[in-house]
Coordinates of C-alpha atoms and ligand atoms in Angstrom, one line a residue:
X12 CA 46.3 -56.8 33.5
X13 CA 44.8 -58.3 30.4
X14 CA 43.0 -61.0 30.4
X15 CA 40.4 -62.3 27.9
X16 CA 36.8 -62.8 29.0
X17 CA 36.7 -66.5 30.0
X18 CA 40.1 -66.1 31.5
X19 CA 37.6 -63.0 33.9
X20 CA 34.0 -64.5 34.5
X21 CA 36.5 -67.3 35.7
X22 CA 37.9 -64.9 38.1
X23 CA 35.1 -63.8 38.6
X24 CA 33.6 -66.9 40.6
X25 CA 36.1 -68.1 41.5
X26 CA 37.2 -64.8 43.4
X27 CA 33.5 -64.9 45.2
X28 CA 33.4 -68.8 45.8
X29 CA 36.9 -68.1 47.4
X30 CA 33.8 -65.5 50.1
X31 CA 32.2 -68.5 50.9
X32 CA 29.9 -67.7 48.0
X33 CA 28.6 -70.7 45.9
X34 CA 28.7 -70.5 42.2
X35 CA 25.7 -71.0 39.9
X36 CA 24.8 -71.6 36.5
X37 CA 23.2 -69.0 34.8
X38 CA 20.0 -69.0 34.6
X39 CA 18.1 -70.2 31.3
X40 CA 16.5 -66.1 29.6
X41 CA 13.2 -67.7 29.8
X42 CA 12.9 -66.8 33.5
X43 CA 11.2 -69.1 34.8
X44 CA 9.5 -68.0 37.8
X45 CA 7.6 -65.0 36.6
X46 CA 5.2 -65.1 33.8
X47 CA 4.8 -61.9 33.7
X48 CA 8.7 -60.9 33.1
X49 CA 10.2 -60.7 28.8
X50 CA 13.4 -62.3 30.0
X51 CA 16.2 -62.7 32.5
X52 CA 17.5 -59.5 32.9
X53 CA 19.7 -59.7 35.0
X54 CA 21.1 -61.4 36.8
X55 CA 19.7 -61.2 40.3
X56 CA 16.3 -62.8 38.0
X57 CA 16.2 -66.5 38.8
X58 CA 16.6 -65.6 43.0
X59 CA 13.5 -62.7 43.4
X60 CA 11.8 -65.4 44.8
X61 CA 15.0 -66.0 47.5
X62 CA 14.4 -62.7 48.4
X63 CA 10.8 -62.4 49.1
X64 CA 11.4 -64.8 50.9
X65 CA 9.2 -67.6 49.6
X66 CA 12.1 -69.8 48.9
X67 CA 14.8 -71.3 50.5
X68 CA 18.5 -72.0 49.9
X69 CA 20.9 -74.3 51.0
X70 CA 23.6 -71.2 50.4
X71 CA 22.8 -67.4 52.0
X72 CA 25.7 -66.3 49.9
X73 CA 26.2 -67.1 45.9
X74 CA 27.9 -65.8 42.3
X75 CA 27.2 -66.3 39.4
X76 CA 27.7 -65.2 35.8
X77 CA 23.9 -64.3 34.6
X78 CA 23.2 -64.1 30.5
X79 CA 20.9 -61.9 30.3
X80 CA 18.9 -60.0 27.5
X81 CA 17.3 -56.9 27.2
X82 CA 15.6 -56.6 24.2
X83 CA 12.0 -55.5 24.1
X84 CA 9.6 -55.4 28.4
X85 CA 10.8 -52.9 30.3
X86 CA 15.0 -53.0 29.9
X87 CA 15.5 -52.5 26.6
X88 CA 18.1 -51.8 24.4
X89 CA 17.9 -52.9 21.0
X90 CA 17.8 -49.4 19.8
X91 CA 21.7 -48.5 21.4
X92 CA 23.1 -51.5 19.9
X93 CA 25.3 -50.1 17.6
X94 CA 25.2 -46.7 18.5
X95 CA 26.4 -46.7 22.6
X96 CA 30.6 -48.3 23.6
X97 CA 28.5 -49.7 25.9
X98 CA 25.0 -51.3 25.5
X99 CA 23.8 -55.1 23.5
X100 CA 20.9 -57.4 22.8
X101 CA 22.4 -59.7 24.9
X102 CA 25.2 -60.1 27.6
X103 CA 26.7 -62.0 31.1
X104 CA 26.2 -60.2 33.9
X105 CA 29.0 -61.3 36.8
X106 CA 26.7 -60.6 40.0
X107 CA 27.8 -61.5 44.0
X108 CA 24.5 -62.1 46.1
X109 CA 23.6 -62.1 50.3
X110 CA 20.2 -63.2 50.8
X111 CA 20.1 -62.1 54.6
X112 CA 24.0 -62.2 55.2
X113 CA 26.3 -59.5 54.7
X114 CA 25.5 -56.1 53.7
X115 CA 27.1 -52.6 52.8
X116 CA 30.0 -53.7 54.6
X117 CA 31.4 -56.4 52.5
X118 CA 30.4 -55.6 49.7
X119 CA 31.8 -52.5 49.0
X120 CA 35.0 -54.5 50.0
X121 CA 34.3 -57.7 48.0
X122 CA 33.1 -54.6 45.3
X123 CA 36.8 -53.0 45.0
X124 CA 39.0 -55.8 46.7
X125 CA 38.0 -57.5 42.8
X126 CA 38.3 -54.8 41.3
X127 CA 41.3 -53.1 43.0
X128 CA 43.6 -57.0 43.9
X129 CA 42.3 -59.4 41.4
X130 CA 42.0 -57.2 38.6
X131 CA 44.0 -54.9 39.7
X132 CA 41.8 -52.0 38.1
X133 CA 44.0 -48.4 38.6
X134 CA 42.3 -47.0 41.4
X135 CA 42.2 -43.4 40.6
X136 CA 39.9 -43.7 37.6
X137 CA 37.1 -45.6 39.4
X138 CA 34.4 -43.9 40.4
X139 CA 31.3 -44.6 43.0
X140 CA 27.8 -42.5 43.1
X141 CA 26.0 -43.1 45.4
X142 CA 22.3 -42.1 46.7
X143 CA 21.8 -38.9 47.8
X144 CA 20.2 -40.1 51.4
X145 CA 22.6 -43.2 51.7
X146 CA 25.6 -41.2 54.5
X147 CA 26.8 -45.0 55.0
X148 CA 26.9 -46.2 51.7
X149 CA 29.0 -42.9 51.5
X150 CA 30.8 -43.6 54.9
X151 CA 32.5 -47.3 54.0
X152 CA 33.0 -45.5 50.4
X153 CA 35.2 -42.6 51.8
X154 CA 36.9 -43.2 55.3
X155 CA 37.0 -46.5 55.3
X156 CA 38.0 -47.6 51.8
X157 CA 39.4 -44.0 50.8
X158 CA 38.1 -43.0 47.9
X159 CA 37.9 -39.1 47.3
X160 CA 34.7 -37.4 48.2
X161 CA 34.8 -35.6 44.6
X162 CA 34.9 -39.3 43.0
X163 CA 32.4 -40.0 44.9
X164 CA 28.6 -38.6 43.9
X165 CA 25.2 -38.0 46.0
X166 CA 22.6 -39.0 43.4
X167 CA 19.2 -37.8 44.4
X168 CA 15.3 -38.3 42.9
X169 CA 16.4 -37.6 38.9
X170 CA 13.3 -39.0 38.0
X171 CA 11.3 -36.5 39.4
X172 CA 8.7 -39.0 41.6
X173 CA 10.5 -39.4 45.6
X174 CA 12.6 -43.0 45.0
X175 CA 12.9 -42.8 41.5
X176 CA 16.4 -42.5 41.1
X177 CA 19.7 -44.3 38.1
X178 CA 21.1 -44.8 42.3
X179 CA 17.2 -45.8 44.4
X180 CA 15.8 -50.0 43.2
X181 CA 12.9 -51.3 43.7
X182 CA 11.8 -53.9 42.2
X183 CA 7.5 -53.0 41.9
X184 CA 6.0 -50.4 43.8
X185 CA 5.8 -52.0 46.2
X186 CA 7.8 -55.4 47.7
X187 CA 11.6 -55.5 48.5
X188 CA 13.9 -52.1 47.7
X189 CA 17.2 -49.6 48.5
X190 CA 19.0 -48.0 47.4
X191 CA 21.8 -48.9 45.4
X192 CA 26.3 -47.8 44.3
X193 CA 27.3 -48.1 40.9
X194 CA 30.6 -47.5 40.0
X195 CA 32.5 -45.8 36.8
X196 CA 35.2 -46.3 35.2
X197 CA 36.9 -43.5 33.6
X198 CA 37.8 -44.2 29.4
X199 CA 40.0 -41.5 29.7
X200 CA 39.6 -37.1 28.4
X201 CA 39.8 -38.4 24.5
X202 CA 36.4 -39.7 24.9
X203 CA 33.5 -37.6 25.0
X204 CA 31.7 -38.1 28.3
X205 CA 31.3 -36.6 31.8
X206 CA 31.3 -37.9 35.6
X207 CA 27.4 -39.1 36.5
X208 CA 25.3 -36.6 37.7
X209 CA 26.0 -34.3 34.2
X210 CA 24.9 -32.4 31.7
X211 CA 27.7 -34.7 29.3
X212 CA 26.7 -38.9 31.2
X213 CA 25.3 -40.4 28.8
X214 CA 28.5 -40.7 26.9
X215 CA 31.2 -42.6 26.9
X216 CA 33.8 -41.6 28.7
X217 CA 32.8 -42.4 31.9
X218 CA 31.2 -46.2 32.2
X219 CA 28.6 -47.5 34.7
X220 CA 30.2 -50.7 35.7
X221 CA 28.9 -52.1 38.0
X222 CA 25.8 -52.0 40.2
X223 CA 25.7 -53.2 44.0
X224 CA 22.0 -53.6 45.6
X225 CA 20.9 -53.2 48.6
X226 CA 18.1 -54.7 49.5
X227 CA 17.2 -52.5 52.9
X228 CA 13.4 -51.6 53.0
X229 CA 10.0 -53.4 52.2
X230 CA 7.9 -50.9 50.5
X231 CA 3.0 -50.4 51.4
X232 CA 1.3 -50.1 49.3
X233 CA 0.5 -46.2 51.4
X234 CA 4.6 -45.6 50.7
X235 CA 5.9 -46.6 54.3
X236 CA 9.3 -48.1 54.1
X237 CA 9.5 -50.3 56.2
X238 CA 13.0 -52.1 57.5
X239 CA 14.1 -55.6 56.0
X240 CA 14.9 -57.6 59.1
X241 CA 17.4 -59.7 56.6
X242 CA 18.9 -56.6 54.7
X243 CA 20.0 -58.9 51.1
X244 CA 22.7 -58.1 48.5
X245 CA 22.3 -57.7 44.8
X246 CA 25.0 -56.7 42.4
X247 CA 25.8 -56.3 38.5
X248 CA 28.5 -56.4 36.6
X249 CA 29.1 -56.5 32.5
X250 CA 31.5 -59.2 31.1
X251 CA 31.8 -56.9 28.4
X252 CA 32.8 -53.9 30.5
X253 CA 35.0 -54.1 32.5
X254 CA 36.4 -57.2 29.1
X255 CA 37.5 -53.8 27.8
X256 CA 38.9 -52.2 30.3
X257 CA 41.5 -55.2 31.2
X258 CA 42.0 -55.5 26.9
X259 CA 42.7 -51.6 26.6
X260 CA 40.3 -51.1 24.5
X261 CA 36.9 -48.2 24.5
X262 CA 34.5 -50.2 23.2
X263 CA 32.3 -53.5 24.7
X264 CA 32.7 -54.4 20.1
X265 CA 36.6 -54.8 20.2
X266 CA 37.1 -57.2 23.4
X267 CA 38.5 -60.9 22.6
X268 CA 34.5 -62.4 22.2
X269 CA 33.9 -59.9 19.3
X270 CA 36.4 -59.3 17.7
X271 CA 36.4 -62.9 16.3
X272 CA 32.2 -63.3 15.1
X273 CA 32.9 -59.6 13.7
X274 CA 36.3 -61.1 11.8
X275 CA 33.8 -64.2 11.0
X276 CA 30.8 -61.2 9.6
X277 CA 33.1 -59.2 7.9
X278 CA 34.2 -62.5 6.0
X279 CA 31.0 -63.7 5.7
X280 CA 29.4 -60.3 4.3
X281 CA 32.1 -59.0 2.6
X282 CA 32.2 -56.2 4.4
X283 CA 35.6 -54.6 4.6
X284 CA 35.2 -52.0 7.6
X285 CA 36.0 -54.0 10.3
X286 CA 34.8 -50.7 12.1
X287 CA 31.5 -50.4 10.5
X288 CA 28.5 -50.1 13.1
X289 CA 26.4 -52.9 10.8
X290 CA 29.3 -55.7 12.1
X291 CA 28.7 -54.6 15.2
X292 CA 25.1 -55.1 14.9
X293 CA 25.2 -58.5 13.6
X294 CA 28.1 -59.5 15.8
X295 CA 25.8 -58.4 18.9
X296 CA 23.0 -60.0 17.1
X297 CA 23.9 -63.4 16.2
X298 CA 24.6 -64.0 20.1
X299 CA 21.2 -63.2 21.3
X300 CA 18.9 -64.5 18.9
X301 CA 21.0 -67.7 19.3
X302 CA 20.9 -68.1 22.5
X303 CA 17.0 -67.3 22.3
X304 CA 16.8 -70.4 20.0
X305 CA 19.1 -72.4 22.6
X306 CA 16.3 -71.6 24.9
X307 CA 13.7 -72.4 23.2
X308 CA 12.1 -69.5 21.6
X309 CA 11.0 -69.3 18.4
X310 CA 10.3 -67.0 15.7
X311 CA 6.8 -65.8 15.9
X312 CA 4.3 -62.5 15.6
X313 CA 3.8 -62.5 19.5
X314 CA 5.5 -62.5 22.5
X315 CA 9.0 -63.7 22.9
X316 CA 9.0 -65.0 20.0
X317 CA 8.3 -61.4 17.7
X318 CA 11.5 -59.6 19.6
X319 CA 13.1 -63.1 18.6
X320 CA 11.9 -62.7 15.3
X321 CA 12.9 -58.3 15.6
X322 CA 16.5 -59.1 16.4
X323 CA 16.8 -61.0 13.3
X324 CA 14.8 -58.6 10.5
X325 CA 16.9 -55.7 11.9
X326 CA 20.7 -59.1 11.5
X327 CA 19.0 -59.4 8.6
X328 CA 18.5 -56.1 7.1
X329 CA 22.2 -55.3 8.2
X330 CA 23.9 -58.1 7.0
X331 CA 21.6 -57.0 3.4
X332 CA 23.5 -53.3 3.9
X333 CA 27.3 -54.9 4.7
X334 CA 26.9 -56.9 0.9
X335 CA 25.7 -60.0 2.3
X336 CA 24.3 -61.8 -0.8
X337 CA 21.6 -64.5 0.7
X338 CA 21.9 -66.7 3.4
X339 CA 24.6 -65.4 6.1
X340 CA 23.4 -64.9 9.6
X341 CA 22.6 -68.2 10.1
X342 CA 26.0 -69.1 9.1
X343 CA 27.8 -67.4 12.6
X344 CA 26.8 -69.8 14.6
X345 CA 29.8 -71.8 14.5
X346 CA 31.9 -68.7 14.8
X347 CA 29.5 -68.2 17.9
X348 CA 29.8 -71.4 19.9
X349 CA 33.4 -71.6 18.5
X350 CA 33.6 -68.5 21.0
X351 CA 31.4 -69.4 23.7
X352 CA 31.0 -73.1 23.8
X353 CA 33.2 -73.8 26.0
X354 CA 31.4 -71.6 28.5
X355 CA 27.7 -72.8 27.1
X356 CA 28.0 -76.4 26.3
X357 CA 24.1 -75.9 25.0
X358 CA 25.6 -73.9 21.9
X359 CA 27.6 -76.4 20.4
X360 CA 24.5 -79.7 21.5
X361 CA 22.0 -76.6 19.8
X362 CA 23.9 -75.5 16.9
X363 CA 22.3 -77.5 13.8
X364 CA 19.1 -76.3 15.4
X365 CA 20.1 -73.0 16.0
X366 CA 21.3 -72.7 12.0
X367 CA 18.0 -74.4 11.3
X368 CA 15.9 -71.9 13.0
X369 CA 17.8 -69.0 11.5
X370 CA 17.6 -69.5 8.2
X371 CA 14.5 -71.1 8.1
X372 CA 13.4 -67.1 8.8
X373 CA 16.5 -65.4 6.5
X374 CA 15.0 -67.4 3.5
X375 CA 11.6 -65.6 3.5
X376 CA 12.3 -62.5 4.8
X377 CA 15.1 -62.4 2.6
X378 CA 12.6 -62.3 -0.6
X379 CA 10.8 -59.3 1.3
X380 CA 13.8 -57.8 2.7
X381 CA 14.7 -56.3 -1.0
X382 CA 11.8 -54.9 -1.9
X383 CA 10.2 -53.5 0.9
X384 CA 13.5 -51.0 0.5
X385 CA 12.6 -50.6 -2.4
X386 CA 8.9 -48.7 -1.2
X387 CA 10.8 -47.0 1.6
X388 CA 13.2 -45.4 -0.7
X389 CA 10.5 -44.4 -2.8
X390 CA 8.1 -43.3 0.0
X391 CA 11.7 -41.2 1.1
X392 CA 11.7 -39.8 -2.0
X393 CA 8.4 -38.2 -1.4
X394 CA 9.0 -36.9 1.7
X395 CA 9.8 -33.2 0.4
X396 CA 11.8 -31.8 2.9
X397 CA 9.4 -33.9 5.9
X398 CA 12.1 -35.2 8.3
X399 CA 9.3 -38.2 9.3
X400 CA 8.0 -41.3 7.5
X401 CA 4.2 -41.5 7.9
X402 CA 2.6 -43.8 10.2
X403 CA 0.9 -45.6 6.9
X404 CA 4.0 -46.3 5.5
X405 CA 5.8 -48.2 8.2
X406 CA 2.1 -49.5 7.9
X407 CA 2.8 -50.9 5.1
X408 CA 6.1 -51.8 5.2
X409 CA 4.5 -54.1 8.6
X410 CA 2.0 -55.6 7.1
X411 CA 3.4 -56.6 3.8
X412 CA 7.0 -56.3 3.7
X413 CA 7.1 -57.9 7.4
X414 CA 9.2 -55.2 8.7
X415 CA 9.2 -54.7 12.4
X416 CA 8.5 -51.3 13.2
X417 CA 12.0 -50.7 14.8
X418 CA 13.9 -52.1 11.5
X419 CA 12.0 -49.3 10.2
X420 CA 12.9 -46.7 12.8
X421 CA 16.5 -48.4 12.5
X422 CA 16.2 -47.7 8.0
X423 CA 15.0 -43.7 9.5
X424 CA 17.2 -43.0 12.0
X425 CA 20.4 -44.0 9.7
X426 CA 18.9 -41.0 8.0
X427 CA 18.2 -38.7 10.4
X428 CA 14.4 -39.7 10.4
X429 CA 12.0 -40.5 13.0
X430 CA 9.3 -42.9 11.8
X431 CA 5.1 -41.4 12.9
X432 CA 4.7 -43.8 15.8
X433 CA 1.4 -42.5 16.5
X434 CA 0.3 -42.8 12.8
X435 CA 1.1 -46.6 12.4
X436 CA -1.1 -47.9 15.9
X437 CA -4.0 -45.5 13.6
X438 CA -3.1 -47.1 10.3
X439 CA -3.0 -50.8 12.4
X440 CA -6.7 -49.9 14.4
X441 CA -8.2 -48.8 11.3
X442 CA -6.7 -52.5 10.1
X443 CA -8.8 -54.7 12.9
X444 CA -11.4 -52.4 12.7
X445 CA -12.3 -53.1 8.8
X446 CA -11.0 -57.6 9.9
X447 CA -13.5 -56.8 12.5
X448 CA -16.3 -55.4 10.1
X449 CA -16.0 -57.3 8.2
X450 CA -16.0 -60.6 10.0
X451 CA -19.7 -59.3 10.9
X452 CA -20.6 -59.1 7.4
X453 CA -19.4 -63.3 7.5
X454 CA -17.6 -63.4 4.5
X455 CA -13.7 -64.7 5.2
X456 CA -11.7 -61.7 5.5
X457 CA -8.7 -63.2 6.7
X458 CA -8.9 -66.0 4.5
X459 CA -8.2 -63.1 1.6
X460 CA -6.4 -60.8 3.4
X461 CA -3.5 -63.8 3.3
X462 CA -4.6 -64.4 -0.5
X463 CA -4.2 -61.5 -1.5
X464 CA -0.7 -61.4 0.8
X465 CA 0.5 -64.2 -0.7
X466 CA 2.7 -62.6 -4.2
X467 CA 3.7 -60.4 -1.6
X468 CA 4.3 -62.0 1.3
X469 CA 4.0 -65.4 1.8
X470 CA 2.4 -64.8 5.3
X471 CA 3.4 -65.2 9.0
X472 CA 1.4 -68.8 9.2
X473 CA 3.8 -70.5 6.7
X474 CA 7.8 -69.5 8.9
X475 CA 5.6 -70.1 11.7
X476 CA 4.4 -73.6 10.6
X477 CA 8.3 -74.1 9.4
X478 CA 8.9 -73.7 13.1
X479 CA 6.2 -76.0 14.3
X480 CA 8.7 -78.6 13.0
X481 CA 11.8 -77.4 14.0
X482 CA 10.3 -77.7 18.0
X483 CA 9.6 -81.0 17.7
X484 CA 12.5 -81.3 16.4
X485 CA 14.1 -79.5 19.3
X486 CA 12.4 -81.6 21.8
Ligands
ATP511 P1 23.5 -48.1 31.8 O1 22.7 -47.3 33.0 O2 25.3 -48.2 30.8 O3 22.2 -48.5 30.2 P2 22.1 -49.5 33.6 O4 22.0 -48.7 34.7 O5 20.5 -49.6 33.2 O6 23.4 -50.2 33.1 P3 22.3 -51.7 36.0 O7 21.2 -52.6 35.4 O8 22.2 -50.9 36.2 O9 22.6 -51.2 33.9 O10 22.8 -53.6 35.0 C1 23.7 -53.8 35.8 C2 25.0 -53.9 35.4 O11 24.7 -54.3 33.7 C3 26.1 -52.8 34.3 O12 26.7 -51.5 35.5 C4 26.7 -52.8 33.4 O13 27.6 -53.6 34.6 C5 25.7 -54.1 32.5 N1 25.2 -54.1 31.4 C6 23.4 -53.4 31.6 N2 23.6 -53.4 31.4 C7 24.1 -53.7 29.6 C8 24.1 -54.0 28.3 N3 22.6 -53.9 27.5 N4 25.1 -54.7 27.9 C9 26.4 -54.5 28.1 N5 25.9 -54.9 30.3 C10 25.5 -54.3 30.2
MG512 MG1 20.8 -49.5 30.9
MG513 MG1 22.7 -47.0 34.3
MG514 MG1 23.1 -48.9 36.7

């Protein structure tokens, strides 16, 4: 059944509303209740305190389409972008939640009904995983729903520790946790990959679409698993992954919203091959960067701001590869707002600010990118058969030309090379020590450093200064 991304989002919210769920708006990419979490990386983040019993809502069933970011922090899919068919840095997670209300039986029933009756996926293409010892979930799937046992796979502790499994979810080392059941879609044997649990599971043939987590226990520091008095349900389904199925394409990057962004990127950069991996990277990154700025993150040298800066610079490098001349990235905000502005009006309201922030970063980095790439090429010519780029080189690119380490690693990966990360860290540490010694002697090392760098790179502080101005505009 064909559906646009917008129709799918609506259908999901409406379906769960019809089952008594409160439709709750997406929260910000910056978690409001958790300073330890870099970004909102799942639908449950805004409900964390409700699950912990520390917050009460007027409803005990909720449904959301949550904007999520998985770059930096515990969940980091930045390196997957451009390489897999299914990963983005920014994506939307559709989720239904039960706060001590319904549990496994209803959750599984709802998921199956939505997939097979609302969006009408062929049952025989759906595969199921459950936690190895979760007989209850296994029986619901095989006996009640009727999924053949050969397509219901038990996944044990595949991560080398008790309760460390793709099918066992935990908020942290202690606290709420429980088994989960995941639903996979088989895109067909023309694509490489194997079912979950098989040696080829990392391929893109069997794509995970929906995770249903059953919060069932409270884990204590001594390892004791105490059953929760009111078990809960937390689910997450990637909107782009199911849109791909409904739109008869394999890759998330071919769905309606991405096709439009990729076209716009090709038009601006002059790229002619619409399958170029760099187009996918830029289209992915304009989403994450625009939403980050809309949610108040500014490029900087630390924390969330540095993640944003890294993604922008990576996008600029890929745009440069595609043939972009001058500022191009910020010019894609309009195309994004056209695609997603209806669901996320902030993209339209804040469009001018987003464009300004991205353009500033582009102007700054554009100046040093070419020279840095030149230095990198020289270093590559000196490798003499080695496949490892020395840490010193990566550090120089970082320090003088503003190349985040993952940007250098990205170039390396394209050539089948790696970067000596330990060497990079060591060079960084050595510079820190030198700076400390210099300041011990009373010399203003930082001053010297800034002016020495001015010829090559105008310095982060200037960018941050400009970002401040924009920050004021934002308020
Ligand atoms: P995968 O194994 O494919 O990396 P995951 O197990 O890390 O996915 P979950 O943490 O279970 O994903 O998140 C719930 C759902 O969110 C997934 O089933 C998937 O549909 C979607 N999802 C997760 N990560 C991404 C991503 N980087 N881009 C797009 N969708 C994603
Ligand atoms: Mg993952
Ligand atoms: Mg997974
Ligand atoms: Mg999963």
